[in-house]
Amino acid sequence: MDKTNTKEALIASTMELLWERGYVGMSPKAILKHSGVGQGSMYHHFSGKAELAREAIERSAGELLEQAQRQLAAPGTALDKIGAFLERERDVLRGCRIGRLAQDPDISAADTLRQPLAAAFDGLRRLLAGVLAEGVARGELRAALDVEASAELILATLQGGYVLARAANSAQPFESAVRGLQALLQATARD
Amino acid sequence: MDKTNTKEALIASTMELLWERGYVGMSPKAILKHSGVGQGSMYHHFSGKAELAREAIERSAGELLEQAQRQLAAPGTALDKIGAFLERERDVLRGCRIGRLAQDPDISAADTLRQPLAAAFDGLRRLLAGVLAEGVARGELRAALDVEASAELILATLQGGYVLARAANSAQPFESAVRGLQALLQATARD
DNA sequence: GTCTATAGAGAGATAGAC
DNA sequence: GTCTATCTCTCTATAGAC
């Protein structure tokens, strides 16, 4: 349980620091300090900051998708599932591990670093669209509902909610936006 | 027209660079290079990076609010105004000058830097809530509409749309989210 | 007000011993 | 695989001359 070798410790610390500080705000030295790993080990396992970050980002993206998949697989109507997803426990002020990186200048500039973010959001979008489409098929939601656009709206509400919450230094804007979205979704559920 | 002195040039360049790279990603040296101003001048007019950034952020926040105010003052129904605001010309991939800073670790950590962001979003929220409340009063929107939550949802959709667009390196997610929001708003406009 | 010189600290990586 | 030493840049700011 401690043979969870050095490499894993580096990845775990990098995931943590990317979440806290982003890519430009995170230094290799900080990773070493956080993980307790030495300089030599880091450059033995990874070519440098970028490669380590890439592995950490892919790991985070994978976890995010898995988690969403579990939550959206729960039983209930489409709106039940969406509601559970929206209202799950979140550390709102920390924000989204993936979304916060989208704003990082060095990440959006490097395709190898940006691509995992795009893939993660593509996955989430598909999951949500699937739930909504099923809701339409079962007659829970109006047939006129634009499934793709609604899925994107759900993602945007969450990501934007995090942004507003950080600006306000309060979870309230996030919660308010989510409430606003749910009200509109419920009102349009049926004709 | 060139006596728009050195101080203004520094602020203008800082606004630009904060938008492009955020606070942690922007160095004083980059500001000097971008503005063509010398080291000595910068430290004569400002105590350092933080103070210069603060002035630049306040300037950007002010411009953002003014612009929104103009757009939302146009004639038409509440939904017309919101629609015009949502669909105005935007450089989607550059994102929001203010929103992008909310994710910056050094900005959300320093109250003097974060506060202007909070104030800007408070202002926008009030403007939007005002438009929606007026729509309710005029019978254009259902009385049951949660005005505050809906205003927050509009802001979140935009901010989240920017995040998703940067991750995808495409404006499409932004446009899709906005479309999804407008569809829901229109569907709930009246009973 | 603006310029150049300088400086301590950290970023990001390489080298070579063990 | 890991350690310590070293290196080149850059960051952010100060000092003092002009």
PDB file of C-alpha atoms in Angstrom, chain B:
ATOM      1  CA  MET B   1      -3.533  61.666 -28.977  1.00  0.00           C
ATOM      2  CA  ASP B   2      -0.140  60.305 -28.053  1.00  0.00           C
ATOM      3  CA  LYS B   3      -0.046  62.279 -24.846  1.00  0.00           C
ATOM      4  CA  THR B   4      -2.383  59.480 -23.722  1.00  0.00           C
ATOM      5  CA  ASN B   5       0.394  59.134 -21.274  1.00  0.00           C
ATOM      6  CA  THR B   6       2.529  56.280 -20.210  1.00  0.00           C
ATOM      7  CA  LYS B   7       0.283  55.325 -17.358  1.00  0.00           C
ATOM      8  CA  GLU B   8      -2.643  54.735 -19.686  1.00  0.00           C
ATOM      9  CA  ALA B   9      -0.474  52.657 -21.989  1.00  0.00           C
ATOM     10  CA  LEU B  10       0.503  50.453 -19.082  1.00  0.00           C
ATOM     11  CA  ILE B  11      -3.085  49.952 -18.014  1.00  0.00           C
ATOM     12  CA  ALA B  12      -4.200  49.182 -21.551  1.00  0.00           C
ATOM     13  CA  SER B  13      -1.457  46.609 -22.048  1.00  0.00           C
ATOM     14  CA  THR B  14      -2.173  45.022 -18.709  1.00  0.00           C
ATOM     15  CA  MET B  15      -5.863  44.701 -19.579  1.00  0.00           C
ATOM     16  CA  GLU B  16      -4.871  42.972 -22.777  1.00  0.00           C
ATOM     17  CA  LEU B  17      -2.417  40.589 -21.160  1.00  0.00           C
ATOM     18  CA  LEU B  18      -4.712  39.715 -18.269  1.00  0.00           C
ATOM     19  CA  TRP B  19      -7.286  38.700 -20.821  1.00  0.00           C
ATOM     20  CA  GLU B  20      -4.783  36.611 -22.740  1.00  0.00           C
ATOM     21  CA  ARG B  21      -2.772  35.019 -19.964  1.00  0.00           C
ATOM     22  CA  GLY B  22      -4.435  35.701 -16.630  1.00  0.00           C
ATOM     23  CA  TYR B  23      -2.623  37.088 -13.612  1.00  0.00           C
ATOM     24  CA  VAL B  24      -0.221  34.262 -12.783  1.00  0.00           C
ATOM     25  CA  GLY B  25       0.591  33.894 -16.452  1.00  0.00           C
ATOM     26  CA  MET B  26       1.439  37.554 -16.959  1.00  0.00           C
ATOM     27  CA  SER B  27       4.829  39.014 -16.045  1.00  0.00           C
ATOM     28  CA  PRO B  28       5.747  42.671 -15.530  1.00  0.00           C
ATOM     29  CA  LYS B  29       8.368  42.190 -18.206  1.00  0.00           C
ATOM     30  CA  ALA B  30       5.663  41.170 -20.669  1.00  0.00           C
ATOM     31  CA  ILE B  31       3.717  44.312 -19.851  1.00  0.00           C
ATOM     32  CA  LEU B  32       6.749  46.456 -20.557  1.00  0.00           C
ATOM     33  CA  LYS B  33       7.383  44.744 -23.837  1.00  0.00           C
ATOM     34  CA  HIS B  34       3.746  44.963 -24.922  1.00  0.00           C
ATOM     35  CA  SER B  35       3.414  48.625 -24.008  1.00  0.00           C
ATOM     36  CA  GLY B  36       6.857  49.754 -25.027  1.00  0.00           C
ATOM     37  CA  VAL B  37       7.217  51.481 -21.674  1.00  0.00           C
ATOM     38  CA  GLY B  38      10.408  51.246 -19.645  1.00  0.00           C
ATOM     39  CA  GLN B  39      10.941  49.515 -16.332  1.00  0.00           C
ATOM     40  CA  GLY B  40      11.468  52.733 -14.421  1.00  0.00           C
ATOM     41  CA  SER B  41       8.181  54.249 -15.581  1.00  0.00           C
ATOM     42  CA  MET B  42       6.172  51.282 -14.503  1.00  0.00           C
ATOM     43  CA  TYR B  43       7.486  51.284 -10.963  1.00  0.00           C
ATOM     44  CA  HIS B  44       7.119  55.038 -10.840  1.00  0.00           C
ATOM     45  CA  HIS B  45       3.380  54.894 -11.571  1.00  0.00           C
ATOM     46  CA  PHE B  46       2.544  51.679  -9.759  1.00  0.00           C
ATOM     47  CA  SER B  47       3.854  49.932  -6.672  1.00  0.00           C
ATOM     48  CA  GLY B  48       4.074  46.680  -8.589  1.00  0.00           C
ATOM     49  CA  LYS B  49       2.260  44.014 -10.547  1.00  0.00           C
ATOM     50  CA  ALA B  50      -0.670  43.731  -8.159  1.00  0.00           C
ATOM     51  CA  GLU B  51      -1.561  47.408  -8.133  1.00  0.00           C
ATOM     52  CA  LEU B  52      -1.302  47.697 -11.878  1.00  0.00           C
ATOM     53  CA  ALA B  53      -3.457  44.622 -12.291  1.00  0.00           C
ATOM     54  CA  ARG B  54      -6.047  46.007  -9.940  1.00  0.00           C
ATOM     55  CA  GLU B  55      -6.435  49.190 -11.950  1.00  0.00           C
ATOM     56  CA  ALA B  56      -6.637  47.201 -15.156  1.00  0.00           C
ATOM     57  CA  ILE B  57      -9.260  44.864 -13.745  1.00  0.00           C
ATOM     58  CA  GLU B  58     -11.388  47.718 -12.488  1.00  0.00           C
ATOM     59  CA  ARG B  59     -11.192  49.332 -15.879  1.00  0.00           C
ATOM     60  CA  SER B  60     -12.255  46.146 -17.644  1.00  0.00           C
ATOM     61  CA  ALA B  61     -15.064  45.554 -15.196  1.00  0.00           C
ATOM     62  CA  GLY B  62     -16.344  49.072 -15.749  1.00  0.00           C
ATOM     63  CA  GLU B  63     -16.334  48.701 -19.513  1.00  0.00           C
ATOM     64  CA  LEU B  64     -18.096  45.364 -19.290  1.00  0.00           C
ATOM     65  CA  LEU B  65     -20.891  46.795 -17.192  1.00  0.00           C
ATOM     66  CA  GLU B  66     -21.328  49.849 -19.378  1.00  0.00           C
ATOM     67  CA  GLN B  67     -21.577  47.716 -22.472  1.00  0.00           C
ATOM     68  CA  ALA B  68     -24.182  45.446 -20.919  1.00  0.00           C
ATOM     69  CA  GLN B  69     -26.130  48.434 -19.713  1.00  0.00           C
ATOM     70  CA  ARG B  70     -26.309  49.849 -23.223  1.00  0.00           C
ATOM     71  CA  GLN B  71     -27.358  46.530 -24.732  1.00  0.00           C
ATOM     72  CA  LEU B  72     -30.054  45.851 -22.177  1.00  0.00           C
ATOM     73  CA  ALA B  73     -31.466  49.341 -22.497  1.00  0.00           C
ATOM     74  CA  ALA B  74     -32.515  48.733 -26.091  1.00  0.00           C
ATOM     75  CA  PRO B  75     -36.262  48.724 -26.760  1.00  0.00           C
ATOM     76  CA  GLY B  76     -38.283  45.519 -26.989  1.00  0.00           C
ATOM     77  CA  THR B  77     -39.670  42.819 -24.761  1.00  0.00           C
ATOM     78  CA  ALA B  78     -37.669  41.309 -21.945  1.00  0.00           C
ATOM     79  CA  LEU B  79     -36.867  38.295 -24.070  1.00  0.00           C
ATOM     80  CA  ASP B  80     -35.795  40.556 -26.926  1.00  0.00           C
ATOM     81  CA  LYS B  81     -33.327  42.283 -24.675  1.00  0.00           C
ATOM     82  CA  ILE B  82     -31.993  39.080 -23.190  1.00  0.00           C
ATOM     83  CA  GLY B  83     -31.750  37.626 -26.663  1.00  0.00           C
ATOM     84  CA  ALA B  84     -29.807  40.593 -27.957  1.00  0.00           C
ATOM     85  CA  PHE B  85     -27.484  40.398 -24.998  1.00  0.00           C
ATOM     86  CA  LEU B  86     -26.890  36.680 -25.442  1.00  0.00           C
ATOM     87  CA  GLU B  87     -26.345  36.940 -29.159  1.00  0.00           C
ATOM     88  CA  ARG B  88     -24.201  40.020 -29.292  1.00  0.00           C
ATOM     89  CA  GLU B  89     -20.913  39.806 -31.119  1.00  0.00           C
ATOM     90  CA  ARG B  90     -18.443  37.976 -28.937  1.00  0.00           C
ATOM     91  CA  ASP B  91     -14.938  36.708 -29.400  1.00  0.00           C
ATOM     92  CA  VAL B  92     -15.961  33.416 -27.865  1.00  0.00           C
ATOM     93  CA  LEU B  93     -12.556  31.761 -27.858  1.00  0.00           C
ATOM     94  CA  ARG B  94     -10.956  34.696 -26.096  1.00  0.00           C
ATOM     95  CA  GLY B  95     -13.569  34.389 -23.410  1.00  0.00           C
ATOM     96  CA  CYS B  96     -14.706  36.920 -20.845  1.00  0.00           C
ATOM     97  CA  ARG B  97     -12.130  39.433 -19.613  1.00  0.00           C
ATOM     98  CA  ILE B  98     -13.559  39.195 -16.137  1.00  0.00           C
ATOM     99  CA  GLY B  99     -14.691  35.592 -15.896  1.00  0.00           C
ATOM    100  CA  ARG B 100     -11.347  34.182 -16.896  1.00  0.00           C
ATOM    101  CA  LEU B 101      -9.704  35.927 -13.961  1.00  0.00           C
ATOM    102  CA  ALA B 102     -12.020  34.223 -11.493  1.00  0.00           C
ATOM    103  CA  GLN B 103     -10.128  30.991 -12.076  1.00  0.00           C
ATOM    104  CA  ASP B 104      -6.739  32.549 -11.456  1.00  0.00           C
ATOM    105  CA  PRO B 105      -5.309  31.296  -8.156  1.00  0.00           C
ATOM    106  CA  ASP B 106      -3.611  34.535  -7.186  1.00  0.00           C
ATOM    107  CA  ILE B 107      -6.701  36.586  -7.939  1.00  0.00           C
ATOM    108  CA  SER B 108      -9.228  34.502  -6.065  1.00  0.00           C
ATOM    109  CA  ALA B 109      -6.761  34.460  -3.163  1.00  0.00           C
ATOM    110  CA  ALA B 110      -6.363  38.239  -2.910  1.00  0.00           C
ATOM    111  CA  ASP B 111      -9.476  40.142  -1.933  1.00  0.00           C
ATOM    112  CA  THR B 112      -8.338  43.386  -3.512  1.00  0.00           C
ATOM    113  CA  LEU B 113      -8.043  41.639  -6.858  1.00  0.00           C
ATOM    114  CA  ARG B 114     -11.133  39.462  -6.528  1.00  0.00           C
ATOM    115  CA  GLN B 115     -13.507  42.131  -5.333  1.00  0.00           C
ATOM    116  CA  PRO B 116     -13.818  43.960  -8.676  1.00  0.00           C
ATOM    117  CA  LEU B 117     -14.873  40.685 -10.289  1.00  0.00           C
ATOM    118  CA  ALA B 118     -17.557  40.157  -7.673  1.00  0.00           C
ATOM    119  CA  ALA B 119     -18.781  43.715  -8.170  1.00  0.00           C
ATOM    120  CA  ALA B 120     -18.945  43.315 -11.937  1.00  0.00           C
ATOM    121  CA  PHE B 121     -21.022  40.165 -11.736  1.00  0.00           C
ATOM    122  CA  ASP B 122     -23.250  41.717  -9.098  1.00  0.00           C
ATOM    123  CA  GLY B 123     -23.912  44.555 -11.498  1.00  0.00           C
ATOM    124  CA  LEU B 124     -24.691  42.264 -14.404  1.00  0.00           C
ATOM    125  CA  ARG B 125     -26.972  40.156 -12.245  1.00  0.00           C
ATOM    126  CA  ARG B 126     -28.920  43.207 -11.228  1.00  0.00           C
ATOM    127  CA  LEU B 127     -29.259  44.428 -14.772  1.00  0.00           C
ATOM    128  CA  LEU B 128     -30.551  41.080 -15.952  1.00  0.00           C
ATOM    129  CA  ALA B 129     -32.852  40.643 -12.984  1.00  0.00           C
ATOM    130  CA  GLY B 130     -34.248  44.103 -13.688  1.00  0.00           C
ATOM    131  CA  VAL B 131     -35.061  43.200 -17.266  1.00  0.00           C
ATOM    132  CA  LEU B 132     -36.704  39.954 -16.218  1.00  0.00           C
ATOM    133  CA  ALA B 133     -38.707  41.591 -13.438  1.00  0.00           C
ATOM    134  CA  GLU B 134     -39.965  44.152 -15.885  1.00  0.00           C
ATOM    135  CA  GLY B 135     -40.975  41.350 -18.229  1.00  0.00           C
ATOM    136  CA  VAL B 136     -42.963  39.748 -15.446  1.00  0.00           C
ATOM    137  CA  ALA B 137     -44.604  43.052 -14.547  1.00  0.00           C
ATOM    138  CA  ARG B 138     -45.638  43.578 -18.156  1.00  0.00           C
ATOM    139  CA  GLY B 139     -47.089  40.088 -18.354  1.00  0.00           C
ATOM    140  CA  GLU B 140     -44.520  38.931 -20.920  1.00  0.00           C
ATOM    141  CA  LEU B 141     -43.160  36.344 -18.540  1.00  0.00           C
ATOM    142  CA  ARG B 142     -44.898  34.031 -16.125  1.00  0.00           C
ATOM    143  CA  ALA B 143     -45.311  35.435 -12.644  1.00  0.00           C
ATOM    144  CA  ALA B 144     -43.865  32.220 -11.237  1.00  0.00           C
ATOM    145  CA  LEU B 145     -40.492  32.884 -12.848  1.00  0.00           C
ATOM    146  CA  ASP B 146     -37.656  32.991 -10.320  1.00  0.00           C
ATOM    147  CA  VAL B 147     -36.116  36.245 -11.469  1.00  0.00           C
ATOM    148  CA  GLU B 148     -32.927  36.059  -9.426  1.00  0.00           C
ATOM    149  CA  ALA B 149     -32.164  32.453 -10.259  1.00  0.00           C
ATOM    150  CA  SER B 150     -32.885  33.052 -13.925  1.00  0.00           C
ATOM    151  CA  ALA B 151     -30.544  36.013 -14.060  1.00  0.00           C
ATOM    152  CA  GLU B 152     -27.833  33.904 -12.484  1.00  0.00           C
ATOM    153  CA  LEU B 153     -28.528  31.141 -14.963  1.00  0.00           C
ATOM    154  CA  ILE B 154     -28.022  33.535 -17.855  1.00  0.00           C
ATOM    155  CA  LEU B 155     -24.666  34.624 -16.501  1.00  0.00           C
ATOM    156  CA  ALA B 156     -23.624  31.052 -15.796  1.00  0.00           C
ATOM    157  CA  THR B 157     -24.554  29.953 -19.298  1.00  0.00           C
ATOM    158  CA  LEU B 158     -22.299  32.582 -20.807  1.00  0.00           C
ATOM    159  CA  GLN B 159     -19.385  31.941 -18.477  1.00  0.00           C
ATOM    160  CA  GLY B 160     -19.731  28.201 -18.793  1.00  0.00           C
ATOM    161  CA  GLY B 161     -20.088  28.513 -22.537  1.00  0.00           C
ATOM    162  CA  TYR B 162     -16.714  30.219 -22.678  1.00  0.00           C
ATOM    163  CA  VAL B 163     -15.134  27.447 -20.637  1.00  0.00           C
ATOM    164  CA  LEU B 164     -16.547  24.723 -22.866  1.00  0.00           C
ATOM    165  CA  ALA B 165     -15.550  26.622 -25.982  1.00  0.00           C
ATOM    166  CA  ARG B 166     -11.950  26.929 -24.872  1.00  0.00           C
ATOM    167  CA  ALA B 167     -11.804  23.255 -23.993  1.00  0.00           C
ATOM    168  CA  ALA B 168     -13.162  22.346 -27.408  1.00  0.00           C
ATOM    169  CA  ASN B 169     -11.203  25.055 -29.192  1.00  0.00           C
ATOM    170  CA  SER B 170     -14.433  25.908 -30.949  1.00  0.00           C
ATOM    171  CA  ALA B 171     -17.221  28.406 -30.450  1.00  0.00           C
ATOM    172  CA  GLN B 172     -19.807  25.736 -30.992  1.00  0.00           C
ATOM    173  CA  PRO B 173     -20.421  24.657 -27.393  1.00  0.00           C
ATOM    174  CA  PHE B 174     -20.971  28.277 -26.458  1.00  0.00           C
ATOM    175  CA  GLU B 175     -23.502  28.778 -29.203  1.00  0.00           C
ATOM    176  CA  SER B 176     -25.220  25.537 -28.431  1.00  0.00           C
ATOM    177  CA  ALA B 177     -25.592  26.366 -24.743  1.00  0.00           C
ATOM    178  CA  VAL B 178     -26.991  29.790 -25.558  1.00  0.00           C
ATOM    179  CA  ARG B 179     -29.454  28.235 -27.958  1.00  0.00           C
ATOM    180  CA  GLY B 180     -30.506  25.752 -25.303  1.00  0.00           C
ATOM    181  CA  LEU B 181     -31.086  28.541 -22.826  1.00  0.00           C
ATOM    182  CA  GLN B 182     -33.130  30.620 -25.222  1.00  0.00           C
ATOM    183  CA  ALA B 183     -35.296  27.660 -26.113  1.00  0.00           C
ATOM    184  CA  LEU B 184     -36.110  27.042 -22.456  1.00  0.00           C
ATOM    185  CA  LEU B 185     -36.726  30.707 -21.759  1.00  0.00           C
ATOM    186  CA  GLN B 186     -39.067  31.047 -24.687  1.00  0.00           C
ATOM    187  CA  ALA B 187     -40.935  27.890 -23.823  1.00  0.00           C
ATOM    188  CA  THR B 188     -41.559  29.150 -20.315  1.00  0.00           C
ATOM    189  CA  ALA B 189     -42.310  32.687 -21.306  1.00  0.00           C
ATOM    190  CA  ARG B 190     -46.018  32.264 -20.951  1.00  0.00           C
ATOM    191  CA  ASP B 191     -48.012  29.519 -19.374  1.00  0.00           C
TER     192      ASP B 191
END
